[in-house]
Short mmCIF file of C-alpha atoms in Angstrom, two decimals:
data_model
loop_
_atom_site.label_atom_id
_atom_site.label_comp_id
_atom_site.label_asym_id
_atom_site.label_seq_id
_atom_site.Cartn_x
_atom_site.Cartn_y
_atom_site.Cartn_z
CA UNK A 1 25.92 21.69 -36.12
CA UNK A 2 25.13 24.96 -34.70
CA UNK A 3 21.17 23.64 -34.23
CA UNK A 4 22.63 20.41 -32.38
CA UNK A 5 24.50 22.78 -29.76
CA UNK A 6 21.21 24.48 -29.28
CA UNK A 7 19.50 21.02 -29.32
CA UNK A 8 21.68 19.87 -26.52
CA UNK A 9 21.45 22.78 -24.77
CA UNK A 10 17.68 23.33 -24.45
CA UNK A 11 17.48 19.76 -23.97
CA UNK A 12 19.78 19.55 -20.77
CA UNK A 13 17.62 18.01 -18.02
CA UNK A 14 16.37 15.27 -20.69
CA UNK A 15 19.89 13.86 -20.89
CA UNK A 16 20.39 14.75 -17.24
CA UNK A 17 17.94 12.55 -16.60
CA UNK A 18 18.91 9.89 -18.57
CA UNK A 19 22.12 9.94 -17.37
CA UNK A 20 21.47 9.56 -13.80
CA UNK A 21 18.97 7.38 -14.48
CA UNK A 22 21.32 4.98 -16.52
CA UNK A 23 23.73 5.47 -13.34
CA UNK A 24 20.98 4.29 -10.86
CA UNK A 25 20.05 1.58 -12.84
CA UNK A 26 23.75 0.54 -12.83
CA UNK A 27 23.74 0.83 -9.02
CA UNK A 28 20.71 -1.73 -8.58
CA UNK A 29 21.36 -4.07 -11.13
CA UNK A 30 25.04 -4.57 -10.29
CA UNK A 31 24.10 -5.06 -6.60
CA UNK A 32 24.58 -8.61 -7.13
CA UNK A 33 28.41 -8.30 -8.21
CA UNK A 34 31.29 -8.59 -5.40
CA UNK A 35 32.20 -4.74 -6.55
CA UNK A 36 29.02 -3.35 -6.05
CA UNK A 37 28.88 -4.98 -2.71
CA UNK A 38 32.05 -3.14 -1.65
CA UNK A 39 30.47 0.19 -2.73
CA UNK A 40 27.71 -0.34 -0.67
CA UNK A 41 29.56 -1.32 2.34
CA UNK A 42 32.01 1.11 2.81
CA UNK A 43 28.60 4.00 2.10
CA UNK A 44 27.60 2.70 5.36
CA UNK A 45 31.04 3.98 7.08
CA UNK A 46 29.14 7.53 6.22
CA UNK A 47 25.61 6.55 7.16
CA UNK A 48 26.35 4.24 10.15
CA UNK A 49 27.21 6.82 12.63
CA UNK A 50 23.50 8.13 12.24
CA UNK A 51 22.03 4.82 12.41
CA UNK A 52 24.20 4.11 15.63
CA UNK A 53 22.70 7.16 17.32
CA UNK A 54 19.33 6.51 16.04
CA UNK A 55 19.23 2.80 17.22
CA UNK A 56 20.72 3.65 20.41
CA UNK A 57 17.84 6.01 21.11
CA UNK A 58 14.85 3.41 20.24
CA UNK A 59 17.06 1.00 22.20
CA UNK A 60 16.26 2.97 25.35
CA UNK A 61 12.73 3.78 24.70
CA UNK A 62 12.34 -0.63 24.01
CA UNK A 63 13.86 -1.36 26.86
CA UNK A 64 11.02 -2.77 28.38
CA UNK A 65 10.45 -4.85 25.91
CA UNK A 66 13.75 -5.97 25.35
CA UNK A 67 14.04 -6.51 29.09
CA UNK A 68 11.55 -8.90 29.13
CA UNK A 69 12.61 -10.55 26.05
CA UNK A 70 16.31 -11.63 27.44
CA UNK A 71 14.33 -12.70 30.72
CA UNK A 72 12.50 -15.09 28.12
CA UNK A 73 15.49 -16.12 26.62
CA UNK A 74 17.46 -16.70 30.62
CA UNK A 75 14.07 -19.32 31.43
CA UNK A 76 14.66 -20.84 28.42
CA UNK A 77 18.18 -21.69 28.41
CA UNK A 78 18.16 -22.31 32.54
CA UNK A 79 15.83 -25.10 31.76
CA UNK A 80 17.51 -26.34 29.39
CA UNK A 81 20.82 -25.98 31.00
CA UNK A 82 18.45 -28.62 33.97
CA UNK A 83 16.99 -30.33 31.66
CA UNK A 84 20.49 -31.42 30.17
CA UNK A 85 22.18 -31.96 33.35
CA UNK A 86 19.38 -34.18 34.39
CA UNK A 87 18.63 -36.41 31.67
CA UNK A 88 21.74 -36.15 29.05
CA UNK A 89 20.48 -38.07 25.69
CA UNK A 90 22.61 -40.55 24.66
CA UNK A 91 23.59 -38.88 21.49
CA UNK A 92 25.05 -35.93 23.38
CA UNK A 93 26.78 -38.03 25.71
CA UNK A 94 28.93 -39.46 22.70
CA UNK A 95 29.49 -36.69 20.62
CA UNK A 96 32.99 -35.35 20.65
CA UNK A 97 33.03 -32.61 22.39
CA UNK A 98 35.30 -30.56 19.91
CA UNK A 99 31.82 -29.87 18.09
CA UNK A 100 30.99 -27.33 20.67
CA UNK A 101 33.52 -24.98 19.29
CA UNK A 102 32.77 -25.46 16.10
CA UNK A 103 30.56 -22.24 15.91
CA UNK A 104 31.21 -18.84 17.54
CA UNK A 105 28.87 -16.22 18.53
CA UNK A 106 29.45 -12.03 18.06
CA UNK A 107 26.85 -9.85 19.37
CA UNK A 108 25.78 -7.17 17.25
CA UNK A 109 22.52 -4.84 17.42
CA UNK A 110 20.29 -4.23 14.30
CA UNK A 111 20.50 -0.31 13.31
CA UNK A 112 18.51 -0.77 10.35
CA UNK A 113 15.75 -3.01 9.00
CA UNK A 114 13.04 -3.25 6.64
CA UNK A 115 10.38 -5.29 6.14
CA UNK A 116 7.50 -3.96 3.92
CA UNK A 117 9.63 -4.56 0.50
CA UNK A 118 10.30 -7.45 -1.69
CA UNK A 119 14.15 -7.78 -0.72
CA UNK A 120 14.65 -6.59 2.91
CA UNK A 121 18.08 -5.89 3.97
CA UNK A 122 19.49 -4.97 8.18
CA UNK A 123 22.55 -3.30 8.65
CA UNK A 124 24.56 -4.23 11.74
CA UNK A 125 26.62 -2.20 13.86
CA UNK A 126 29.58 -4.65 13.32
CA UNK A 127 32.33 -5.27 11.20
CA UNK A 128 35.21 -6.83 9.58
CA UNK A 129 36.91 -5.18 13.40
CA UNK A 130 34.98 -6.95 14.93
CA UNK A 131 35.92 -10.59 12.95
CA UNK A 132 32.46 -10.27 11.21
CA UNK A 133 32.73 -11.35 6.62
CA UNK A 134 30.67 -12.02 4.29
CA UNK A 135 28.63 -15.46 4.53
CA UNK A 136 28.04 -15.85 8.20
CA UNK A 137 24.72 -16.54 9.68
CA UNK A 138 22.56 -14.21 11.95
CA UNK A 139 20.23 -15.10 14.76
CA UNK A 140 18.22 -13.85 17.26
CA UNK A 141 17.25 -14.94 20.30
CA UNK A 142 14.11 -16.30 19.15
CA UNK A 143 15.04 -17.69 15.62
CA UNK A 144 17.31 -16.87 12.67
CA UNK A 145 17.67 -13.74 11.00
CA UNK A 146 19.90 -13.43 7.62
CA UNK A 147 22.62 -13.85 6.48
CA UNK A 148 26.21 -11.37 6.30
CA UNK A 149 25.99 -9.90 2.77
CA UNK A 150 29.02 -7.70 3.04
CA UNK A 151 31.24 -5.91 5.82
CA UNK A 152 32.61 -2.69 5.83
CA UNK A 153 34.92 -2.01 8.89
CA UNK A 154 32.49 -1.16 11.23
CA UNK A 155 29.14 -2.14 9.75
CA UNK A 156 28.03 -5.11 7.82
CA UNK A 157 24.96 -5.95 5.62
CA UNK A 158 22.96 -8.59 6.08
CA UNK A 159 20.46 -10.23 4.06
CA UNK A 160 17.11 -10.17 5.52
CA UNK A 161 15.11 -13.92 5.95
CA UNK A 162 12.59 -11.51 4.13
CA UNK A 163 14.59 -11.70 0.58
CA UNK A 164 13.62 -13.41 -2.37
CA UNK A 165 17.23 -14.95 -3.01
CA UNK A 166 17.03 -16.35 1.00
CA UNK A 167 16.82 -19.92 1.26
CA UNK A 168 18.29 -22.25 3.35
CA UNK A 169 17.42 -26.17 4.50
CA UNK A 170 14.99 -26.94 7.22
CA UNK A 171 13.72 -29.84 8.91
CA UNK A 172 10.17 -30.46 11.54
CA UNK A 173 12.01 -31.47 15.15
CA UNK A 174 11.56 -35.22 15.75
CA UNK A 175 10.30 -35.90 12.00
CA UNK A 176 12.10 -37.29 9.34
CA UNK A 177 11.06 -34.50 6.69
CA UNK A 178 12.97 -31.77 5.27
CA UNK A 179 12.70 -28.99 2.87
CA UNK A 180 13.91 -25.52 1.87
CA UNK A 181 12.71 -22.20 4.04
CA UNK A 182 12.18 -19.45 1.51
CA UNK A 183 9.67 -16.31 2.08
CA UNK A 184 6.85 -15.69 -0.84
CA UNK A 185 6.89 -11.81 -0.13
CA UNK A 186 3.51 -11.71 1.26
CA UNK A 187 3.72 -11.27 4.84
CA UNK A 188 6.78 -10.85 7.19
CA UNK A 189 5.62 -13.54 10.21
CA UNK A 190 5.21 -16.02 7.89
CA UNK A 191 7.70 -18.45 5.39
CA UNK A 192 7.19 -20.90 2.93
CA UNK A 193 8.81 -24.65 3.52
CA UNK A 194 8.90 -25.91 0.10
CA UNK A 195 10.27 -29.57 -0.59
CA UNK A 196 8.33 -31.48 1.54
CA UNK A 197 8.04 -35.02 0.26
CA UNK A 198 5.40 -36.07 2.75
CA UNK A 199 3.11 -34.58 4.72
CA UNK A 200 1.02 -37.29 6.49
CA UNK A 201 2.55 -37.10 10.48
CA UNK A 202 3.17 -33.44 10.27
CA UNK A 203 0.89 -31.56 12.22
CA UNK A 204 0.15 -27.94 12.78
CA UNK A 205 2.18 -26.52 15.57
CA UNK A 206 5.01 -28.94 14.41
CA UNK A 207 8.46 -26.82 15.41
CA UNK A 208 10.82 -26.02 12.46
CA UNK A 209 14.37 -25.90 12.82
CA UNK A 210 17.50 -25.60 10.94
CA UNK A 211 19.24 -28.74 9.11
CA UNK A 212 22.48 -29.30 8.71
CA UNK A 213 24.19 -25.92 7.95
CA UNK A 214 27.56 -24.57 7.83
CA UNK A 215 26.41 -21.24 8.72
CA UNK A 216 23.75 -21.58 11.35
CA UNK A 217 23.73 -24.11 14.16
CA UNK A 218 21.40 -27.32 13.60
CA UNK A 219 18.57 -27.48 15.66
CA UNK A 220 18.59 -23.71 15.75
CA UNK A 221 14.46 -22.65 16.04
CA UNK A 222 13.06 -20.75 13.47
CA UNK A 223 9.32 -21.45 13.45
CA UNK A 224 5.90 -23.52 13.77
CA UNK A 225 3.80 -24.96 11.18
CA UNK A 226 1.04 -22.93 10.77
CA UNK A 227 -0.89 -24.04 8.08
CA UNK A 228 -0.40 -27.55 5.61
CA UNK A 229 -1.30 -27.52 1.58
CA UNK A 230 -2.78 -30.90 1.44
CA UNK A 231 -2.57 -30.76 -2.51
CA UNK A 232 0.65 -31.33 -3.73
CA UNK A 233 2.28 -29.77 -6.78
CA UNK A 234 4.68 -31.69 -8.71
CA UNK A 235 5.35 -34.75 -6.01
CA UNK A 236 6.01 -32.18 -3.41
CA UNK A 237 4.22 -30.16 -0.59
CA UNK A 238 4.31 -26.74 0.93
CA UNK A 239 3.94 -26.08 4.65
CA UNK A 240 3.35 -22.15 5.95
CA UNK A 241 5.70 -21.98 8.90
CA UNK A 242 5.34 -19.02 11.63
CA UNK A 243 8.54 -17.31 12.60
CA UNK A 244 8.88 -16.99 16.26
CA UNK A 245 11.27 -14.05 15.62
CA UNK A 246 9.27 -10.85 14.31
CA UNK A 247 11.61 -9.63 12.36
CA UNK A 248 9.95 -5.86 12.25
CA UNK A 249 11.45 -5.45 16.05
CA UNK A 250 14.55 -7.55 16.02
CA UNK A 251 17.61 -5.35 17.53
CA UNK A 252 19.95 -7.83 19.74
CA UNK A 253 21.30 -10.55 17.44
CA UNK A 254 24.49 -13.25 17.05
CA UNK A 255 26.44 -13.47 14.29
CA UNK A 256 27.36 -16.97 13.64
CA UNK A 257 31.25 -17.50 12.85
CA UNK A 258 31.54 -21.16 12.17
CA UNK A 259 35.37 -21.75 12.71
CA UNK A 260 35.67 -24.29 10.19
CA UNK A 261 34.15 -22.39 7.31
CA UNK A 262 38.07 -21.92 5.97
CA UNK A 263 39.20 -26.07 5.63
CA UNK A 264 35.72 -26.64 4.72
CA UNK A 265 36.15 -24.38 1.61
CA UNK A 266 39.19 -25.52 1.24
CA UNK A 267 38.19 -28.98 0.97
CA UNK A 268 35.57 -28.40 -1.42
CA UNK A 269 38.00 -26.29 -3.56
CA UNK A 270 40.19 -29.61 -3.43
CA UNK A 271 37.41 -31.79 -4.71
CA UNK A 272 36.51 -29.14 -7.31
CA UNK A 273 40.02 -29.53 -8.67
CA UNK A 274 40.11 -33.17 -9.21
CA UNK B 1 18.33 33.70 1.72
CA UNK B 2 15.93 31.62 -0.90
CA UNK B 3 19.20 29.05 -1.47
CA UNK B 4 19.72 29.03 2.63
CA UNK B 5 15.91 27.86 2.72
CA UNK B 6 15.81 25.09 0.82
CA UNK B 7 19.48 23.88 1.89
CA UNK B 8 17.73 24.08 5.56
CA UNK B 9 14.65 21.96 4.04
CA UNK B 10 16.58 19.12 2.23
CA UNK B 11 18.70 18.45 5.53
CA UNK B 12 15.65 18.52 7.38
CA UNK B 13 14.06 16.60 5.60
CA UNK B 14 16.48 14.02 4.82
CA UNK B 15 17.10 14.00 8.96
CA UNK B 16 13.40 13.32 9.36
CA UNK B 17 13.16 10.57 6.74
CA UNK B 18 16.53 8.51 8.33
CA UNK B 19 15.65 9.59 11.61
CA UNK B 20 11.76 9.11 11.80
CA UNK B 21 10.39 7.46 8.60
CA UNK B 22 12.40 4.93 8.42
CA UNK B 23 11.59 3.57 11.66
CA UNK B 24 7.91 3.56 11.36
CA UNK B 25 6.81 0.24 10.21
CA UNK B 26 2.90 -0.33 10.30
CA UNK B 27 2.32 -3.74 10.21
CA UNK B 28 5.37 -3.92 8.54
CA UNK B 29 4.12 -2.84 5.49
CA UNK B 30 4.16 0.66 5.60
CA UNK B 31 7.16 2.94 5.49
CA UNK B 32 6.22 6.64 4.40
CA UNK B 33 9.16 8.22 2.18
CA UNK B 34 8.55 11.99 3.11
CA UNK B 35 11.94 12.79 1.73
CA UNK B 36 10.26 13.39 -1.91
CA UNK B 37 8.70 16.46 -0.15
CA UNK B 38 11.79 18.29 -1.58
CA UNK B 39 11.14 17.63 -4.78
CA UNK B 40 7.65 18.47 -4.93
CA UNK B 41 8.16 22.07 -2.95
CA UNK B 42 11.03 23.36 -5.61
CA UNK B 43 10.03 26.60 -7.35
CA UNK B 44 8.07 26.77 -10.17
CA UNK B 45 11.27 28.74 -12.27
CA UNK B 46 13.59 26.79 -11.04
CA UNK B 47 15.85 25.69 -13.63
CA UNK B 48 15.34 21.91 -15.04
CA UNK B 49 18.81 20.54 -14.52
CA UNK B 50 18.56 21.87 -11.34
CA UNK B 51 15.55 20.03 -10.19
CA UNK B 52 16.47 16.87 -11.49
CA UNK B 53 20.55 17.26 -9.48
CA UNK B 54 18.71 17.80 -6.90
CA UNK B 55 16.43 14.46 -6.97
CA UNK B 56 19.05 12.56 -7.34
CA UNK B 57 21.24 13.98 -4.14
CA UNK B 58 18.13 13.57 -2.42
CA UNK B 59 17.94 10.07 -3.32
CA UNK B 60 20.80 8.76 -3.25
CA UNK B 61 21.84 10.50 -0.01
CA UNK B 62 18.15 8.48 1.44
CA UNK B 63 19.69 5.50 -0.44
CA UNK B 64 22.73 5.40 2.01
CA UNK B 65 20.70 4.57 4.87
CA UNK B 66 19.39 1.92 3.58
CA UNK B 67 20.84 -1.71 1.69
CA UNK B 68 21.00 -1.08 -1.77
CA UNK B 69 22.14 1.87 -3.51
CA UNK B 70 20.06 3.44 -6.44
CA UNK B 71 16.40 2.39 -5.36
CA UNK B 72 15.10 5.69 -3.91
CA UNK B 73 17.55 8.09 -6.41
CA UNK B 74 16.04 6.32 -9.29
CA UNK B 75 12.20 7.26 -8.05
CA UNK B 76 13.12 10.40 -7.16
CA UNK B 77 15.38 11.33 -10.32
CA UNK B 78 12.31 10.22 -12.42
CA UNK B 79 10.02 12.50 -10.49
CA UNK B 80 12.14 15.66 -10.16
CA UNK B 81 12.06 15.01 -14.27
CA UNK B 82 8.86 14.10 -14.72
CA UNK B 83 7.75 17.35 -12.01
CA UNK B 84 7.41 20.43 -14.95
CA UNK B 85 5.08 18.14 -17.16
CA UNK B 86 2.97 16.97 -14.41
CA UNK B 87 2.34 20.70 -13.24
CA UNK B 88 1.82 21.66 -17.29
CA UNK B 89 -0.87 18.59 -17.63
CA UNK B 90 -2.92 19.52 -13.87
CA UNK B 91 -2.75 23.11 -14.04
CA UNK B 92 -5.32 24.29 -16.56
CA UNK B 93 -7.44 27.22 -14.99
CA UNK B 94 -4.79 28.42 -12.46
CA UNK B 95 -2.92 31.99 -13.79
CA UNK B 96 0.97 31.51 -12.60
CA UNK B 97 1.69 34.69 -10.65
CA UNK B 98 5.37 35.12 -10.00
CA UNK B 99 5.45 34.61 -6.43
CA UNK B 100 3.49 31.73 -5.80
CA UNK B 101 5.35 28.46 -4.89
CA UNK B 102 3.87 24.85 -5.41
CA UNK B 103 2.78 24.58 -1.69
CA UNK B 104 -0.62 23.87 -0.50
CA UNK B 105 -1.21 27.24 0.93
CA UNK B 106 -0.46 29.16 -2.56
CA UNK B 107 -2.65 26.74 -4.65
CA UNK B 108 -6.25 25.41 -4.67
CA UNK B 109 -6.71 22.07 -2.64
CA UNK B 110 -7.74 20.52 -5.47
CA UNK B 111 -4.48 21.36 -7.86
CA UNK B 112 -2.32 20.66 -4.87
CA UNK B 113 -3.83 17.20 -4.02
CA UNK B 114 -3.37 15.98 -7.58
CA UNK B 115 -0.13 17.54 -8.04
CA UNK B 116 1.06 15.55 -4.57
CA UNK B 117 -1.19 12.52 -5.37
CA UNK B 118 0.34 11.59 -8.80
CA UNK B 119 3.95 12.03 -8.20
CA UNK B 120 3.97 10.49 -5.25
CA UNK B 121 2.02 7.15 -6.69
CA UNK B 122 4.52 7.21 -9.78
CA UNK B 123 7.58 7.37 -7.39
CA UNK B 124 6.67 4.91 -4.78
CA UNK B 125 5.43 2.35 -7.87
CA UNK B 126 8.70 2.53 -9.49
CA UNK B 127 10.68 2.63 -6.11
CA UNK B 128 8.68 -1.02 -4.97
CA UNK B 129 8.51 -2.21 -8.62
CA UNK B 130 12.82 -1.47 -8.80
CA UNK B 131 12.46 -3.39 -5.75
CA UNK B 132 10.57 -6.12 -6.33
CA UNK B 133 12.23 -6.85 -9.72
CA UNK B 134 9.52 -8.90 -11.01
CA UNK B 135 5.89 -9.24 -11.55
CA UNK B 136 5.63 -12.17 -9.64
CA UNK B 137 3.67 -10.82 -6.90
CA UNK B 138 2.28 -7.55 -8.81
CA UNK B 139 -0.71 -7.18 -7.35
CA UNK B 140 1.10 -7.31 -3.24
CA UNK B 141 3.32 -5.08 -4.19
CA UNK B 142 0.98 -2.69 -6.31
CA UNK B 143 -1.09 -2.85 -3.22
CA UNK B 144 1.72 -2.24 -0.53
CA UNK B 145 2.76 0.71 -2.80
CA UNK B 146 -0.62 2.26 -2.58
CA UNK B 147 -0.42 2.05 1.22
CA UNK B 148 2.40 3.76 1.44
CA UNK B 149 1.03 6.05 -0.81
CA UNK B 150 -1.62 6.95 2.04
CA UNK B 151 1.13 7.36 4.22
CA UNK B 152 3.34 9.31 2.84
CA UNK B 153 0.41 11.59 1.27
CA UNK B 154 -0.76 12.19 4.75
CA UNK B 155 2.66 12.96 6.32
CA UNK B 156 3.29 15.44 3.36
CA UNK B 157 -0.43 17.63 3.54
CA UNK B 158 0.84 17.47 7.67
CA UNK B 159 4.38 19.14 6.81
CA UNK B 160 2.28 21.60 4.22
CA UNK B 161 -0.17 22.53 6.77
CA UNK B 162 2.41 23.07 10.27
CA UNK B 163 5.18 24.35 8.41
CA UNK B 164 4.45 26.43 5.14
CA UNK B 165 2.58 29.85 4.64
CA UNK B 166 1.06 31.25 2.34
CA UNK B 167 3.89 33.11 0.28
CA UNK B 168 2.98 37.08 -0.08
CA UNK B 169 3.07 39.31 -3.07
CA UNK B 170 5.94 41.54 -3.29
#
């Protein structure tokens, strides 16, 4: 017994070690549970503070940059603000016009990001104050972002386009061919469109946008074609798409609150049930 | 004074990883984790247990500013314990006099670049393999880990050179 105790003691940093170790590993491999989720939320009530601070200051040393980015944005949406009032499509002209409200935009700035792992994460300088939960889309000017992982009261985190468990449905404008947007790790301008059932009248420079989503508005940008894999694999082809948004500098984005989202689930709970 | 020392270098340090580090991103592929800096300039003597407490509040405290908890403790946990055997296995030649302190100043080049070199490569492979959770893409993310391996070498043998001195005999 007595050689146990003296075991134990001489041996403290081993189980140290393994202790912690076995706690760390708990951390990471729960991060996919709800609880975990809360945990590392409400750290970021601690952290966020610093982050704030620290994003403010980069904000004013990019402002430039972002300067010329909203000016960017304004020509954009002025022409199409001319565009529209000049030639309205017919589809537009027809559509009730209740569907405007449907989504909802918060502003929130990026205070952290990452790009150079497998799983990137941003944390936001918004929360559940601010109306933000779990589930809602982000976007940038330029193209779409993540998607709300978890809130905290003032902070949320979001989960990066640059994830391995990201995917959402994407179409080519003005084609009839859709797929699924997922990113293969490799390089953070660049997505994979998997899915695609054809690929003969898709050319490169094609623009990619988002399908029919409950969390991000259709039509929404996110890319261009950049390269087509002729060979297909298993019936179905893959198609390199560009991001316009570089996700390395994003700071200004939306968070998408669809105002729906609640009878939609509720619906689907409905059907469940039957 | 000694304890006031390396309180002052683990906030600074920590300050200069959240505040600096983590926004360098070189072609968004390289983020240099100086924070392990800590670990690596602990005293020789310093008690075990100690070392490896203190890798984890290092880590975890890096982990906060960032999305998931655990990532950097874990690396930095297994490096505070792996630390003593590391020095046992490089140092072969070199006498241990009392005073000296694992810095760059107190040691040959040589000892100290190997001593830097293979802790940091262990950490930051087990920090983007934790990541990664899979060897899907092993040889990207071996390769991105070696980067930042460059990186954060470079950033540490800076830090050595400004801010240490040789320690004297007394």
């Amino acid at each position: 017994m007595r050689n146990l105790f003296d075991f134990i003691l001489k041996n403290t940093h081993v189980f140290l070690f393994v202790a912690l170790e076995i706690i760390c590993m708990l951390f990471i491999y729960q991060s996919s549970s709800y609880r975990q989720w809360v945990i590392n939320a409400s750290s970021k009530e601690i952290s966020g503070p610093f982050l704030e601070a620290r994003a403010t200051y980069k904000e004013y040393i990019h402002l430039k940059k972002i300067n010329e980015n909203l000016q960017d944005q304004n020509r954009t949406l002025i022409s199409q603000v001319y565009n529209h009032q000049l030639h309205p499509s017919i589809e537009e002209k027809y559509t009730d016009s209740l569907q405007n409200t449907i989504f909802e935009y918060l502003k929130a700035n990026v205070i952290e990001n990452t790009t150079h792992l497998q799983n990137n994460y941003l944390i936001l300088d918004k929360g559940s104050k601010d109306s933000i939960a779990a589930d809602m889309g982000v976007i940038s000017p330029f193209g779409i972002v993540g998607i709300v992982k978890d809130v905290s009261s003032n902070f949320s985190i979001v989960l990066s386009l640059l994830h391995n468990d990201f995917s959402i449905s994407a179409k080519i404008v003005k084609k009839e061919v859709a797929g699924i947007l997922v990113w293969d790790g490799v390089n953070h301008s660049k997505a994979k469109l998997k899915n695609i059932s054809s690929v003969e009248n898709i050319r490169i420079g094609d623009t990619v946008v988002v399908q029919h989503s409950l969390i991000f508005p259709e039509n929404y940008p996110i890319g261009i074609v950049s390269k087509i894999d002729k060979q297909a694999r298993g019936g179905y082809f893959v198609l390199d798409v560009f991001l316009f948004e570089k996700l390395d500098r994003v700071n200004k984005v939306w968070v998408v609150k669809n105002n729906y989202i609640g009878q939609l689930n509720e619906l689907k709970e409905k059907v469940k049930n039957e | 004074m000694n304890k006031i020392i390396y309180g002052l270098t683990f906030l600074l340090l920590l300050l200069c990883q959240i505040l600096l580090a983590n926004n360098i991103s070189l072609w968004g592929m390289i983020t240099p984790m100086v924070y392990i800096m800590f670990i690596l300039v602990l005293p020789f003597h310093m008690s075990k247990s100690l070392v490896v407490l203190l890798g984890f509040a290092m880590g975890i405290s890096v982990d906060l500013f960032t999305g998931v908890l655990g990532q950097h403790a874990a690396a930095s946990v297994l490096i505070a314990f792996l630390r003593m055997p590391m020095i046992r296995i490089i140092s072969t030649q070199i006498k241990f006099e009392e005073h000296l302190r694992p810095i760059l100043w107190d040691m040959q080049f040589s000892w100290y670049f190997q001593y830097a070199l293979y802790l940091t490569l262990i950490h930051h492979v087990v920090f983007f393999f934790l990541d990664a959770m899979s060897f899907q893409n092993f040889f990207l993310v071996f390769g991105i880990a070696l980067l930042n391996v460059t990186a954060t070498l470079l950033l540490i043998f800076i830090f050595q050179i400004i801010f240490y001195k040789a320690s004297k005999r007394y």
